[in-house]
Coordinates of C-alpha atoms in Angstrom, one line a residue:
M1 CA 13.1 -14.8 -27.5
Q2 CA 10.7 -12.5 -28.2
K3 CA 7.2 -13.1 -28.7
R4 CA 3.5 -11.3 -29.4
L5 CA 1.6 -11.3 -26.6
G6 CA -1.8 -12.8 -27.6
L7 CA -3.9 -11.0 -25.4
L8 CA -4.2 -7.6 -25.7
A9 CA -7.3 -5.7 -23.2
C10 CA -7.4 -1.4 -23.3
V11 CA -9.8 0.1 -21.6
A12 CA -10.6 3.3 -20.9
L13 CA -11.7 5.8 -18.2
A14 CA -13.9 8.6 -19.1
V15 CA -12.2 11.6 -18.2
G16 CA -13.2 13.8 -16.2
V17 CA -10.7 15.4 -13.7
A18 CA -7.7 17.8 -14.8
A19 CA -4.6 15.7 -16.3
P20 CA -2.8 14.3 -13.4
G21 CA 0.6 16.9 -13.4
M22 CA -1.6 19.7 -12.8
A23 CA -2.1 22.0 -10.1
P24 CA -5.0 22.5 -7.9
A25 CA -6.9 25.6 -9.4
V26 CA -8.2 26.2 -5.1
A27 CA -7.0 25.8 -1.9
A28 CA -9.3 23.5 0.1
G29 CA -11.6 26.1 1.7
G30 CA -11.3 28.7 -1.2
A31 CA -14.4 29.6 -3.5
A32 CA -12.3 31.1 -6.3
G33 CA -12.1 28.6 -9.4
A34 CA -14.7 26.4 -7.1
A35 CA -17.0 23.4 -9.1
L36 CA -18.9 22.3 -6.2
A37 CA -18.9 24.0 -2.6
G38 CA -21.4 23.8 0.4
S39 CA -21.3 23.5 4.4
V40 CA -21.1 19.9 6.5
S41 CA -23.3 20.2 9.5
S42 CA -25.3 18.0 12.3
S43 CA -27.8 18.3 15.0
E44 CA -25.2 17.3 17.3
E45 CA -21.8 19.3 16.3
G46 CA -23.4 22.3 14.4
R47 CA -20.7 22.7 11.3
M48 CA -18.2 19.8 10.4
E49 CA -14.9 19.6 10.7
G50 CA -13.3 16.0 9.0
V51 CA -15.9 14.7 7.0
I52 CA -14.5 13.8 4.2
V53 CA -16.9 14.3 0.5
S54 CA -16.5 12.1 -2.6
A55 CA -18.4 13.5 -5.9
R56 CA -18.6 11.1 -8.6
R57 CA -20.4 11.9 -12.0
V58 CA -23.1 9.4 -13.3
G59 CA -21.1 7.7 -15.8
A60 CA -17.5 7.7 -14.8
T61 CA -14.7 5.1 -12.9
F62 CA -13.0 7.3 -10.3
T63 CA -14.2 9.7 -7.5
I64 CA -13.0 13.2 -6.4
S65 CA -12.7 14.1 -2.7
V66 CA -12.0 16.6 -0.9
V67 CA -12.4 16.8 3.0
S68 CA -14.3 20.1 5.0
N69 CA -12.4 22.4 6.9
A70 CA -12.8 24.2 10.5
R71 CA -15.8 26.6 9.4
G72 CA -17.6 23.2 7.9
R73 CA -17.1 24.0 4.4
Y74 CA -15.7 21.8 1.5
V75 CA -14.9 23.1 -2.0
F76 CA -13.7 20.9 -4.7
P77 CA -12.2 23.1 -7.0
R78 CA -12.6 23.6 -10.9
S79 CA -9.9 21.8 -12.1
H80 CA -10.9 18.3 -10.9
L81 CA -14.9 18.3 -11.9
D82 CA -16.4 18.5 -15.0
P83 CA -19.7 19.8 -15.9
G84 CA -22.3 17.1 -15.3
T85 CA -24.1 15.2 -12.6
Y86 CA -22.8 14.4 -9.6
A87 CA -23.7 11.4 -6.7
V88 CA -22.5 12.8 -3.1
A89 CA -21.0 10.5 -0.4
I90 CA -19.5 11.4 2.8
R91 CA -16.9 9.6 5.2
A92 CA -17.5 10.3 9.1
V93 CA -17.5 8.2 12.1
G94 CA -20.9 8.0 13.6
Y95 CA -22.7 10.0 10.6
E96 CA -24.4 9.2 7.5
L97 CA -25.5 11.5 4.4
S98 CA -29.0 12.0 5.1
A99 CA -31.1 12.4 2.0
A100 CA -28.7 14.1 -0.5
G101 CA -30.2 14.5 -4.0
P102 CA -27.3 14.2 -6.9
V103 CA -26.2 17.5 -8.0
T104 CA -25.5 19.2 -11.0
V105 CA -22.8 21.7 -11.7
G106 CA -22.1 23.8 -14.9
A107 CA -19.7 24.8 -16.9
R108 CA -19.7 28.3 -15.2
G109 CA -20.4 29.1 -11.4
T110 CA -20.1 27.5 -8.0
A111 CA -22.5 24.8 -7.5
T112 CA -23.4 24.6 -4.0
L113 CA -24.7 21.5 -1.6
D114 CA -25.5 21.7 1.3
L115 CA -24.7 18.8 3.6
A116 CA -27.3 17.8 6.3
L117 CA -25.3 14.4 8.4
R118 CA -27.9 12.3 11.0
K119 CA -26.2 9.7 13.4
T120 CA -25.4 6.3 12.3
G121 CA -26.7 2.8 14.5
D122 CA -24.0 1.1 13.9
I123 CA -20.3 2.7 13.8
L124 CA -18.3 -0.4 13.2
P125 CA -18.0 -0.9 9.5
Q126 CA -17.0 3.0 9.6
L127 CA -14.1 2.2 12.3
T128 CA -10.6 1.4 10.6
S129 CA -8.7 -2.0 12.6
V130 CA -6.6 0.6 14.1
E131 CA -9.4 2.1 16.3
I132 CA -10.7 -1.3 16.8
A133 CA -7.9 -2.3 18.2
N134 CA -7.9 0.7 20.8
S135 CA -11.0 -0.6 21.4
L136 CA -10.4 -3.9 22.2
P137 CA -10.8 -5.1 25.7
G138 CA -7.9 -7.3 28.0
D139 CA -4.4 -7.3 28.3
P140 CA -3.1 -5.0 26.0
A141 CA -0.7 -7.1 25.5
D142 CA -2.8 -10.0 23.9
V143 CA -4.0 -7.4 21.4
D144 CA 0.0 -6.6 20.5
R145 CA 0.6 -10.0 20.0
F146 CA -2.8 -10.5 17.9
V147 CA -1.4 -7.4 15.7
H148 CA 1.6 -7.6 15.7
Q149 CA 2.0 -10.8 13.3
R150 CA 4.1 -10.4 9.6
L151 CA 1.4 -12.3 8.5
S152 CA -1.7 -10.4 9.6
C153 CA -5.8 -11.0 9.6
A154 CA -5.7 -7.0 8.5
Y155 CA -3.0 -7.9 6.0
C156 CA -6.5 -9.2 3.6
H157 CA -9.3 -7.2 5.1
S158 CA -10.6 -5.1 8.4
Y159 CA -10.7 -6.4 11.5
N160 CA -14.5 -5.0 11.6
R161 CA -15.5 -8.7 9.5
I162 CA -13.8 -10.4 12.6
L163 CA -16.3 -8.9 15.3
K164 CA -19.6 -9.6 14.1
T165 CA -19.0 -13.2 13.9
K166 CA -20.0 -15.8 16.3
Y167 CA -17.7 -18.4 15.8
T168 CA -16.7 -20.0 19.1
A169 CA -13.2 -20.5 19.7
E170 CA -13.6 -24.2 18.7
Q171 CA -15.0 -22.8 15.9
W172 CA -12.2 -20.5 15.1
V173 CA -9.7 -23.2 14.1
P174 CA -11.2 -24.0 11.2
V175 CA -12.1 -21.5 9.8
I176 CA -8.3 -19.9 10.5
N177 CA -7.4 -22.8 8.5
R178 CA -9.3 -21.6 5.8
M179 CA -8.1 -18.2 5.3
A180 CA -4.7 -19.8 5.5
S181 CA -5.6 -21.4 2.2
Y182 CA -5.7 -18.5 0.8
Y183 CA -3.1 -16.8 -1.4
P184 CA -2.5 -13.6 1.4
D185 CA -0.3 -11.2 -1.7
G186 CA -3.2 -11.8 -4.1
C187 CA -6.1 -11.8 -1.0
A188 CA -7.9 -8.4 -0.5
S189 CA -11.7 -8.2 0.3
S190 CA -13.6 -4.9 1.1
D191 CA -16.5 -4.2 2.3
H192 CA -17.3 -2.2 -1.4
G193 CA -17.2 -5.3 -2.7
R194 CA -14.0 -4.6 -4.7
G195 CA -11.0 -7.0 -4.3
G196 CA -10.4 -10.6 -4.7
C197 CA -8.6 -13.9 -3.7
H198 CA -7.2 -16.9 -4.6
K199 CA -6.4 -20.5 -3.0
R200 CA -4.0 -20.9 -5.7
G201 CA -0.3 -20.3 -5.2
N202 CA -1.3 -20.7 -1.1
L203 CA 1.7 -21.4 1.7
P204 CA 0.4 -25.1 2.6
F205 CA 2.8 -24.6 5.8
L206 CA 0.6 -22.4 7.0
V207 CA -2.9 -24.5 7.1
E208 CA -0.2 -27.3 7.9
Q209 CA 1.2 -25.6 11.2
S210 CA -0.1 -25.2 14.6
T211 CA 0.1 -21.5 14.6
W212 CA -1.5 -18.8 12.7
G213 CA 1.3 -16.1 11.2
L214 CA 5.0 -16.1 10.3
G215 CA 7.8 -15.9 12.6
A216 CA 11.0 -14.0 12.4
G217 CA 13.0 -17.7 10.7
N218 CA 15.2 -19.9 12.3
G219 CA 13.6 -19.4 15.6
Q220 CA 15.3 -15.9 16.4
T221 CA 12.2 -13.8 16.4
E222 CA 11.2 -12.0 20.0
R223 CA 7.6 -11.9 17.5
P224 CA 6.4 -15.7 17.1
G225 CA 3.5 -17.2 15.4
I226 CA 0.0 -17.2 17.7
E227 CA -1.2 -20.8 18.3
K228 CA -4.4 -21.6 16.8
V229 CA -6.3 -23.0 19.5
E230 CA -4.8 -20.0 21.6
L231 CA -6.2 -17.1 18.7
G232 CA -8.9 -18.5 18.4
K233 CA -9.9 -17.9 22.2
F234 CA -9.1 -14.4 21.8
L235 CA -10.8 -14.5 18.7
A236 CA -13.9 -15.7 20.2
S237 CA -13.4 -13.2 23.2
I238 CA -14.2 -10.4 20.9
N239 CA -17.1 -11.3 18.7
L240 CA -20.8 -12.5 19.5
S241 CA -19.9 -15.9 20.4
R242 CA -21.7 -15.9 23.6
G243 CA -25.4 -14.8 22.4
Q244 CA -24.9 -11.4 22.8
Q245 CA -26.5 -9.0 20.0
Q246 CA -24.3 -6.1 21.0
L247 CA -20.6 -6.1 21.5
A248 CA -19.7 -6.0 25.9
Y249 CA -17.0 -3.0 25.4
A250 CA -17.1 0.3 23.9
L251 CA -15.9 1.1 20.3
K252 CA -13.5 4.0 20.6
P253 CA -12.9 5.9 17.2
L254 CA -10.0 8.4 16.7
P255 CA -11.1 12.2 16.2
R256 CA -11.6 13.3 12.3
P257 CA -9.1 15.0 10.7
S258 CA -8.1 18.3 11.7
G259 CA -6.3 21.2 11.0
R260 CA -3.8 20.0 8.3
A261 CA -4.8 17.0 7.7
T262 CA -8.0 18.4 5.8
R263 CA -5.8 20.5 2.9
V264 CA -6.0 17.4 0.5
I265 CA -7.5 16.4 -3.0
I266 CA -7.6 12.4 -3.0
T267 CA -8.8 10.7 -6.5
Q268 CA -9.4 6.9 -6.6
Y269 CA -10.0 5.7 -10.6
D270 CA -11.7 2.3 -10.6
F271 CA -9.4 -0.4 -12.1
P272 CA -11.4 -1.2 -14.8
R273 CA -11.4 -6.0 -13.6
K274 CA -12.9 -5.3 -9.5
N275 CA -11.2 -8.0 -8.5
T276 CA -7.3 -6.7 -9.2
V277 CA -4.9 -7.1 -6.0
S278 CA -2.2 -4.2 -6.7
H279 CA 0.0 -4.4 -4.4
E280 CA 3.0 -2.3 -7.2
A281 CA 2.1 1.4 -8.9
D282 CA 5.1 3.6 -9.6
L283 CA 6.2 6.1 -11.6
D284 CA 8.1 5.8 -14.4
A285 CA 10.5 8.7 -15.7
H286 CA 7.9 10.5 -17.9
G287 CA 5.6 10.3 -14.7
T288 CA 3.5 7.8 -16.0
L289 CA 1.8 5.6 -13.8
W290 CA 2.3 1.8 -13.7
Y291 CA 0.6 -0.9 -12.1
T292 CA 0.3 -5.0 -12.0
D293 CA -1.6 -7.3 -10.2
E294 CA -1.2 -9.7 -7.8
N295 CA -4.5 -11.7 -8.4
E296 CA -4.3 -11.8 -12.1
P297 CA -1.0 -11.8 -15.0
Y298 CA -2.2 -7.9 -15.9
I299 CA 0.1 -4.8 -16.6
G300 CA -1.2 -1.5 -16.5
T301 CA -1.2 2.2 -16.8
L302 CA -3.0 5.3 -16.2
D303 CA -2.3 7.8 -19.3
P304 CA -1.5 10.9 -17.7
K305 CA -2.7 13.5 -20.0
T306 CA -6.0 11.6 -20.9
G307 CA -6.5 9.5 -17.0
A308 CA -7.4 6.6 -19.4
I309 CA -6.1 3.2 -17.8
T310 CA -5.1 0.6 -20.3
E311 CA -4.0 -2.9 -19.2
W312 CA -2.2 -6.0 -21.0
R313 CA -2.8 -9.4 -19.7
I314 CA 0.5 -11.9 -20.1
D315 CA -0.6 -15.5 -20.2
A316 CA 2.4 -16.0 -22.1
V317 CA 6.1 -16.1 -21.8
P318 CA 9.0 -17.2 -24.4
G319 CA 11.2 -19.4 -22.0
V320 CA 8.3 -19.7 -19.7
T321 CA 6.7 -22.9 -19.6
E322 CA 4.0 -22.4 -16.4
E323 CA 1.5 -21.1 -15.9
I324 CA 1.5 -17.7 -14.9
L325 CA -0.3 -17.1 -12.1
S326 CA -0.1 -13.3 -11.7
L327 CA 2.5 -10.8 -12.2
R328 CA 5.2 -8.8 -8.8
D329 CA 6.7 -5.7 -8.2
L330 CA 7.6 -3.5 -10.9
T331 CA 10.8 -1.3 -11.9
F332 CA 12.2 0.5 -15.3
D333 CA 15.4 0.2 -16.9
P334 CA 17.1 3.2 -18.1
D335 CA 15.1 2.6 -22.0
N336 CA 12.1 2.9 -19.7
N337 CA 10.7 -0.2 -20.6
V338 CA 8.6 -2.1 -17.7
W339 CA 10.2 -4.8 -15.5
F340 CA 8.5 -8.1 -13.1
P341 CA 9.0 -11.2 -11.7
V342 CA 5.9 -13.3 -12.9
R343 CA 4.8 -15.3 -10.3
T344 CA 4.5 -19.1 -11.5
G345 CA 4.0 -22.7 -9.8
K346 CA 8.1 -23.2 -9.6
G347 CA 8.9 -19.2 -9.0
D348 CA 9.6 -16.4 -10.2
V349 CA 10.8 -15.2 -13.2
M350 CA 12.1 -12.1 -14.2
T351 CA 10.2 -10.2 -17.2
R352 CA 10.6 -7.0 -19.6
F353 CA 7.8 -5.8 -21.2
D354 CA 8.9 -3.6 -24.3
V355 CA 6.9 -0.4 -23.9
Q356 CA 6.8 0.1 -27.3
T357 CA 6.1 -3.0 -28.9
H358 CA 3.9 -4.9 -26.1
E359 CA 6.7 -7.6 -26.3
T360 CA 8.4 -9.9 -23.2
R361 CA 11.5 -11.4 -22.7
I362 CA 13.1 -13.0 -20.0
V363 CA 16.3 -13.4 -18.2
P364 CA 17.2 -16.7 -18.8
N365 CA 18.3 -19.3 -16.2
Y366 CA 17.4 -17.1 -13.3
R367 CA 14.8 -17.7 -10.4
S368 CA 13.9 -14.3 -9.2
G369 CA 12.6 -12.7 -5.8
Q370 CA 9.6 -11.0 -5.2
F371 CA 10.9 -7.5 -5.0
I372 CA 13.5 -5.5 -7.7
T373 CA 14.5 -1.8 -8.3
N374 CA 17.2 0.6 -10.3
G375 CA 19.0 3.2 -9.5
D376 CA 22.3 3.4 -11.2
G377 CA 21.2 2.2 -14.8
H378 CA 20.7 -1.9 -14.2
V379 CA 17.3 -3.6 -13.0
W380 CA 18.4 -5.1 -9.4
V381 CA 16.1 -8.3 -7.6
A382 CA 17.0 -6.8 -4.1
H383 CA 14.8 -9.4 -2.2
G384 CA 15.5 -12.1 0.7
T385 CA 19.2 -12.5 1.3
Q386 CA 20.2 -10.9 -2.3
F387 CA 21.4 -8.2 -4.4
V388 CA 21.2 -9.6 -8.1
R389 CA 22.4 -6.6 -10.6
I390 CA 20.9 -7.4 -14.0
N391 CA 22.2 -5.4 -17.3
P392 CA 18.9 -4.8 -18.8
K393 CA 20.7 -4.9 -22.5
T394 CA 22.4 -8.3 -22.5
M395 CA 19.4 -9.6 -19.8
E396 CA 21.6 -11.1 -17.7
V397 CA 22.1 -11.7 -14.2
E398 CA 26.1 -9.7 -13.7
A399 CA 26.8 -10.5 -10.2
K400 CA 25.0 -11.5 -7.0
F401 CA 25.7 -10.6 -3.1
D402 CA 24.8 -12.3 -0.7
W403 CA 24.4 -10.7 3.4
S404 CA 23.3 -13.8 4.8
K405 CA 27.1 -15.3 3.6
A406 CA 28.9 -12.3 4.7
P407 CA 31.6 -13.2 7.2
N408 CA 30.5 -10.7 9.4
K409 CA 26.8 -11.2 9.8
P410 CA 25.4 -10.6 13.1
A411 CA 23.5 -14.2 14.9
D412 CA 20.2 -12.0 14.8
A413 CA 20.1 -10.5 11.5
C414 CA 17.4 -12.0 9.5
C415 CA 14.1 -11.6 8.1
S416 CA 14.6 -8.9 5.3
Y417 CA 11.9 -8.3 2.8
Q418 CA 12.8 -5.4 0.3
G419 CA 15.8 -3.8 -0.3
G420 CA 17.2 -0.3 -2.7
I421 CA 19.7 0.8 -5.1
D422 CA 21.9 4.0 -4.8
P423 CA 23.1 6.1 -8.0
A424 CA 26.9 4.4 -7.2
G425 CA 25.2 1.2 -7.4
N426 CA 25.4 0.7 -3.3
G427 CA 22.6 -1.1 -1.5
Y428 CA 20.8 -1.1 1.4
M429 CA 18.4 -4.1 3.3
G430 CA 16.3 -3.8 6.2
V431 CA 17.2 -7.1 8.0
A432 CA 15.6 -7.2 11.0
N433 CA 18.1 -5.7 13.5
Y434 CA 20.1 -4.0 11.6
V435 CA 20.5 -2.1 8.2
A436 CA 22.6 -4.2 5.5
V437 CA 24.7 -1.7 3.4
L438 CA 26.0 -3.5 0.3
N439 CA 29.6 -2.5 -1.0
G440 CA 28.7 -2.2 -4.8
K441 CA 32.6 -2.1 -5.5
T442 CA 33.4 -4.6 -3.4
G443 CA 30.6 -6.7 -2.5
A444 CA 31.3 -6.3 1.6
F445 CA 28.5 -5.9 3.7
R446 CA 27.9 -3.9 6.9
F447 CA 25.7 -4.8 9.0
V448 CA 24.5 -0.5 11.2
P449 CA 22.3 -1.6 14.4
I450 CA 18.4 -0.5 14.3
P451 CA 17.4 1.3 17.1
T452 CA 14.1 -0.7 17.9
R453 CA 14.9 -4.5 17.9
W454 CA 12.7 -6.8 15.9
S455 CA 10.6 -4.3 14.2
L456 CA 10.5 -6.1 10.5
P457 CA 11.7 -3.7 8.3
R458 CA 9.5 -3.3 5.2
R459 CA 9.4 -1.9 1.7
G460 CA 12.7 0.0 1.2
R461 CA 13.4 3.1 -0.9
V462 CA 16.3 5.1 -1.6
D463 CA 16.5 8.8 -2.4
R464 CA 18.9 10.5 -4.4
L465 CA 20.7 11.8 -1.9
G466 CA 22.0 7.7 -0.8
R467 CA 19.1 7.7 2.0
Y468 CA 17.6 4.3 2.7
W469 CA 13.9 5.3 4.0
F470 CA 11.6 1.8 5.1
A471 CA 8.5 1.2 7.5
E472 CA 8.7 -0.5 10.2
Y473 CA 6.0 -3.0 10.4
L474 CA 6.3 -4.1 14.1
G475 CA 7.8 -1.3 15.7
D476 CA 5.1 1.1 14.7
Q477 CA 7.8 3.6 13.2
L478 CA 9.6 5.2 10.1
A479 CA 13.0 5.0 9.8
M480 CA 16.0 5.9 8.1
Y481 CA 18.9 4.9 7.0
D482 CA 21.2 8.0 6.4
S483 CA 24.6 6.9 4.6
R484 CA 26.4 10.0 4.6
T485 CA 26.3 9.5 9.0
D486 CA 25.8 5.9 8.7
K487 CA 23.7 5.8 11.6
V488 CA 19.3 4.6 11.4
R489 CA 16.5 7.6 12.3
E490 CA 13.4 6.4 13.3
W491 CA 9.8 8.5 14.2
P492 CA 7.4 7.6 15.7
A493 CA 3.8 6.2 14.4
R494 CA 0.4 6.3 16.0
K495 CA 0.5 2.9 17.8
W496 CA -1.3 -0.3 16.2
S497 CA -0.6 1.0 12.8
T498 CA 2.2 -1.3 11.5
P499 CA 3.4 1.0 8.9
Y500 CA 3.6 -1.2 5.6
V501 CA 5.4 1.1 3.2
T502 CA 7.4 5.0 2.8
S503 CA 8.3 6.6 0.1
V504 CA 11.5 8.7 -0.9
P505 CA 11.1 12.6 0.0
D506 CA 8.8 14.9 -1.6
R507 CA 9.9 18.1 -3.4
R508 CA 9.2 20.1 0.0
G509 CA 11.2 16.4 2.4
Y510 CA 7.8 15.1 3.3
V511 CA 7.7 11.2 3.2
Y512 CA 4.5 9.3 2.9
A513 CA 3.7 6.3 4.4
A514 CA 1.1 3.3 4.7
S515 CA -0.3 0.1 6.2
N516 CA -2.9 -2.1 6.4
M517 CA -4.6 -1.3 9.5
R518 CA -4.9 2.9 9.4
E519 CA -6.6 3.7 6.4
A520 CA -4.8 7.0 5.7
V521 CA -2.0 7.5 4.4
Q522 CA 0.8 9.5 6.7
R523 CA 2.9 12.4 5.9
L524 CA 6.3 13.0 7.8
D525 CA 8.3 16.0 8.5
P526 CA 11.5 14.7 9.2
K527 CA 12.5 17.6 10.5
T528 CA 9.9 17.9 13.4
G529 CA 8.9 14.7 13.3
E530 CA 5.2 15.6 12.9
I531 CA 2.7 12.9 11.2
I532 CA -0.7 14.0 9.5
E533 CA -2.5 10.9 8.4
Y534 CA -4.8 12.2 5.5
L535 CA -7.9 9.7 6.1
M536 CA -8.6 7.7 2.6
P537 CA -12.4 8.1 1.2
T538 CA -13.2 4.0 1.3
Q539 CA -11.3 1.5 3.3
F540 CA -7.7 1.3 2.1
D541 CA -4.1 -0.4 2.4
S542 CA -1.6 0.4 0.0
K543 CA 2.4 -1.3 -0.6
K544 CA 4.0 1.2 -2.5
I545 CA 4.0 4.7 -3.2
A546 CA 5.8 7.1 -5.7
V547 CA 6.3 11.2 -5.8
H548 CA 5.7 12.4 -8.8
P549 CA 8.7 14.5 -10.1
A550 CA 6.2 18.0 -10.5
R551 CA 7.9 21.3 -9.0
D552 CA 5.5 23.5 -8.5
H553 CA 3.0 20.9 -6.5
T554 CA 3.0 17.6 -5.1
E555 CA 0.8 14.0 -5.8
V556 CA 1.5 11.7 -4.5
W557 CA 0.8 7.9 -6.3
M558 CA -0.3 4.2 -5.0
S559 CA -2.9 1.8 -5.7
N560 CA -5.1 1.1 -3.1
K561 CA -4.8 -2.7 -3.2
R562 CA -8.4 -3.2 -0.5
N563 CA -10.2 -1.4 -2.9
A564 CA -9.1 -2.5 -6.4
Q565 CA -8.3 1.3 -7.1
L566 CA -5.3 3.9 -8.0
V567 CA -4.6 6.7 -6.0
R568 CA -3.6 10.4 -6.5
L569 CA -3.4 12.3 -3.3
E570 CA -2.9 16.1 -3.9
P571 CA -1.5 18.2 -0.6
L572 CA -2.8 21.3 -0.8
D573 CA 0.0 23.4 2.2

């Protein structure tokens, strides 16, 4: 059943940052050990806090970013900038960088570059989708229906594209159908020219049905799709379809980052292929980052010691006769081999990638779901209504557990997404209004109510204490089921931020989340409920977040689906 891969593509990134896993050598705002520093100011505000400053070495394929502090000062630590010539960019809503040439960083000393900003003539391209939602006129309930869809416009691109159009209500319907013809998981379109889309593998019923979006299923939902004609009228009410040159309402940016939200270093590594649409990035037992591509059938890894990206294209897998379209979720077995479903036109096939031989092998006679996980030494499919346990040694399905067939299933339990497994082999999955809890020994399910109804839980992960962390996509909350107390706890996030994914806690107990509406990584302190938003340097969307197991500092890793990048986020407090 094994076969050597036919095509191997290796692409190495130029190395110019400290190896992932190394602690930053300087705290933000300090000067000791600084490679590049300076002030950020404008004539309107003077010294400016919360401006993201990005540096990219000439010829490099990654960008390092820091944020100016309350004194308007930014600092790049020596640990993150090698000697060389760097281009500098900024992100600050309402402003753009005045002429600033490249800066040369030497092997010693601190290069100084003070940045002057000027007002921009058009802030719309700078706004995140949640800022645009906050600005929209009319009934907030209409905005809520537009934002809170299982498959929203922001799944693939920012709302700013909608506002710039001139389509009338009637013209919008064929545009909506065209958008629905693309494969949503493999689509991402940024204003930076990175991302990709395929029409193959689409969901044809999205074009055929009269509504846009996905209801929660079986009529059991308080959040149905919107009639396309109605959606067209709404979109025409917020764009430039009435012949005007400017929007008829004011845009409302959020305040720039301040305080602890400025204490961060963000590194974004470009994927070798700019059309990569990666949902999944995760760390193996050695702290090595792996990812898969939903747009093309690639698996890749970022070497934590050298910063090099290596990719393999999976065009053929023994036992799979259909065309392989892309790769989906990923996890690891006890031997650190990578597992992922390959997506075909006839469903997903569970596949193991041997990290030593680069050979692939499938679980025979089994069609997988999208989401997989581990936790007890087995590989698990935790998707839809099922938990499926697979023995990674024998490559056989050992057991299947289906919560939809449980005799005690509540009538309003539906619409699950991704579950997790604890070290004892117990399973947890958000199912609309409940967490379905699997007893791995008996196969019995319990259903623990989620306080916020129809919040649509997504992307759950289980920590070592048996706590199941998940995002409430349509509830604008982060949540956790604690198996020790048998209760669900919720923490409110920003309105219309639609959290999509959470991490497990880092070494200090913080949990990280991301969404396709707010171009920021949110950090939750479960003890206080405080959420800090680390605004990203570019358009951003991530579907999976991994926390590095380092003990002396924090590294948070993820892919940027929107902009074809891998991201390392290093909080400095």
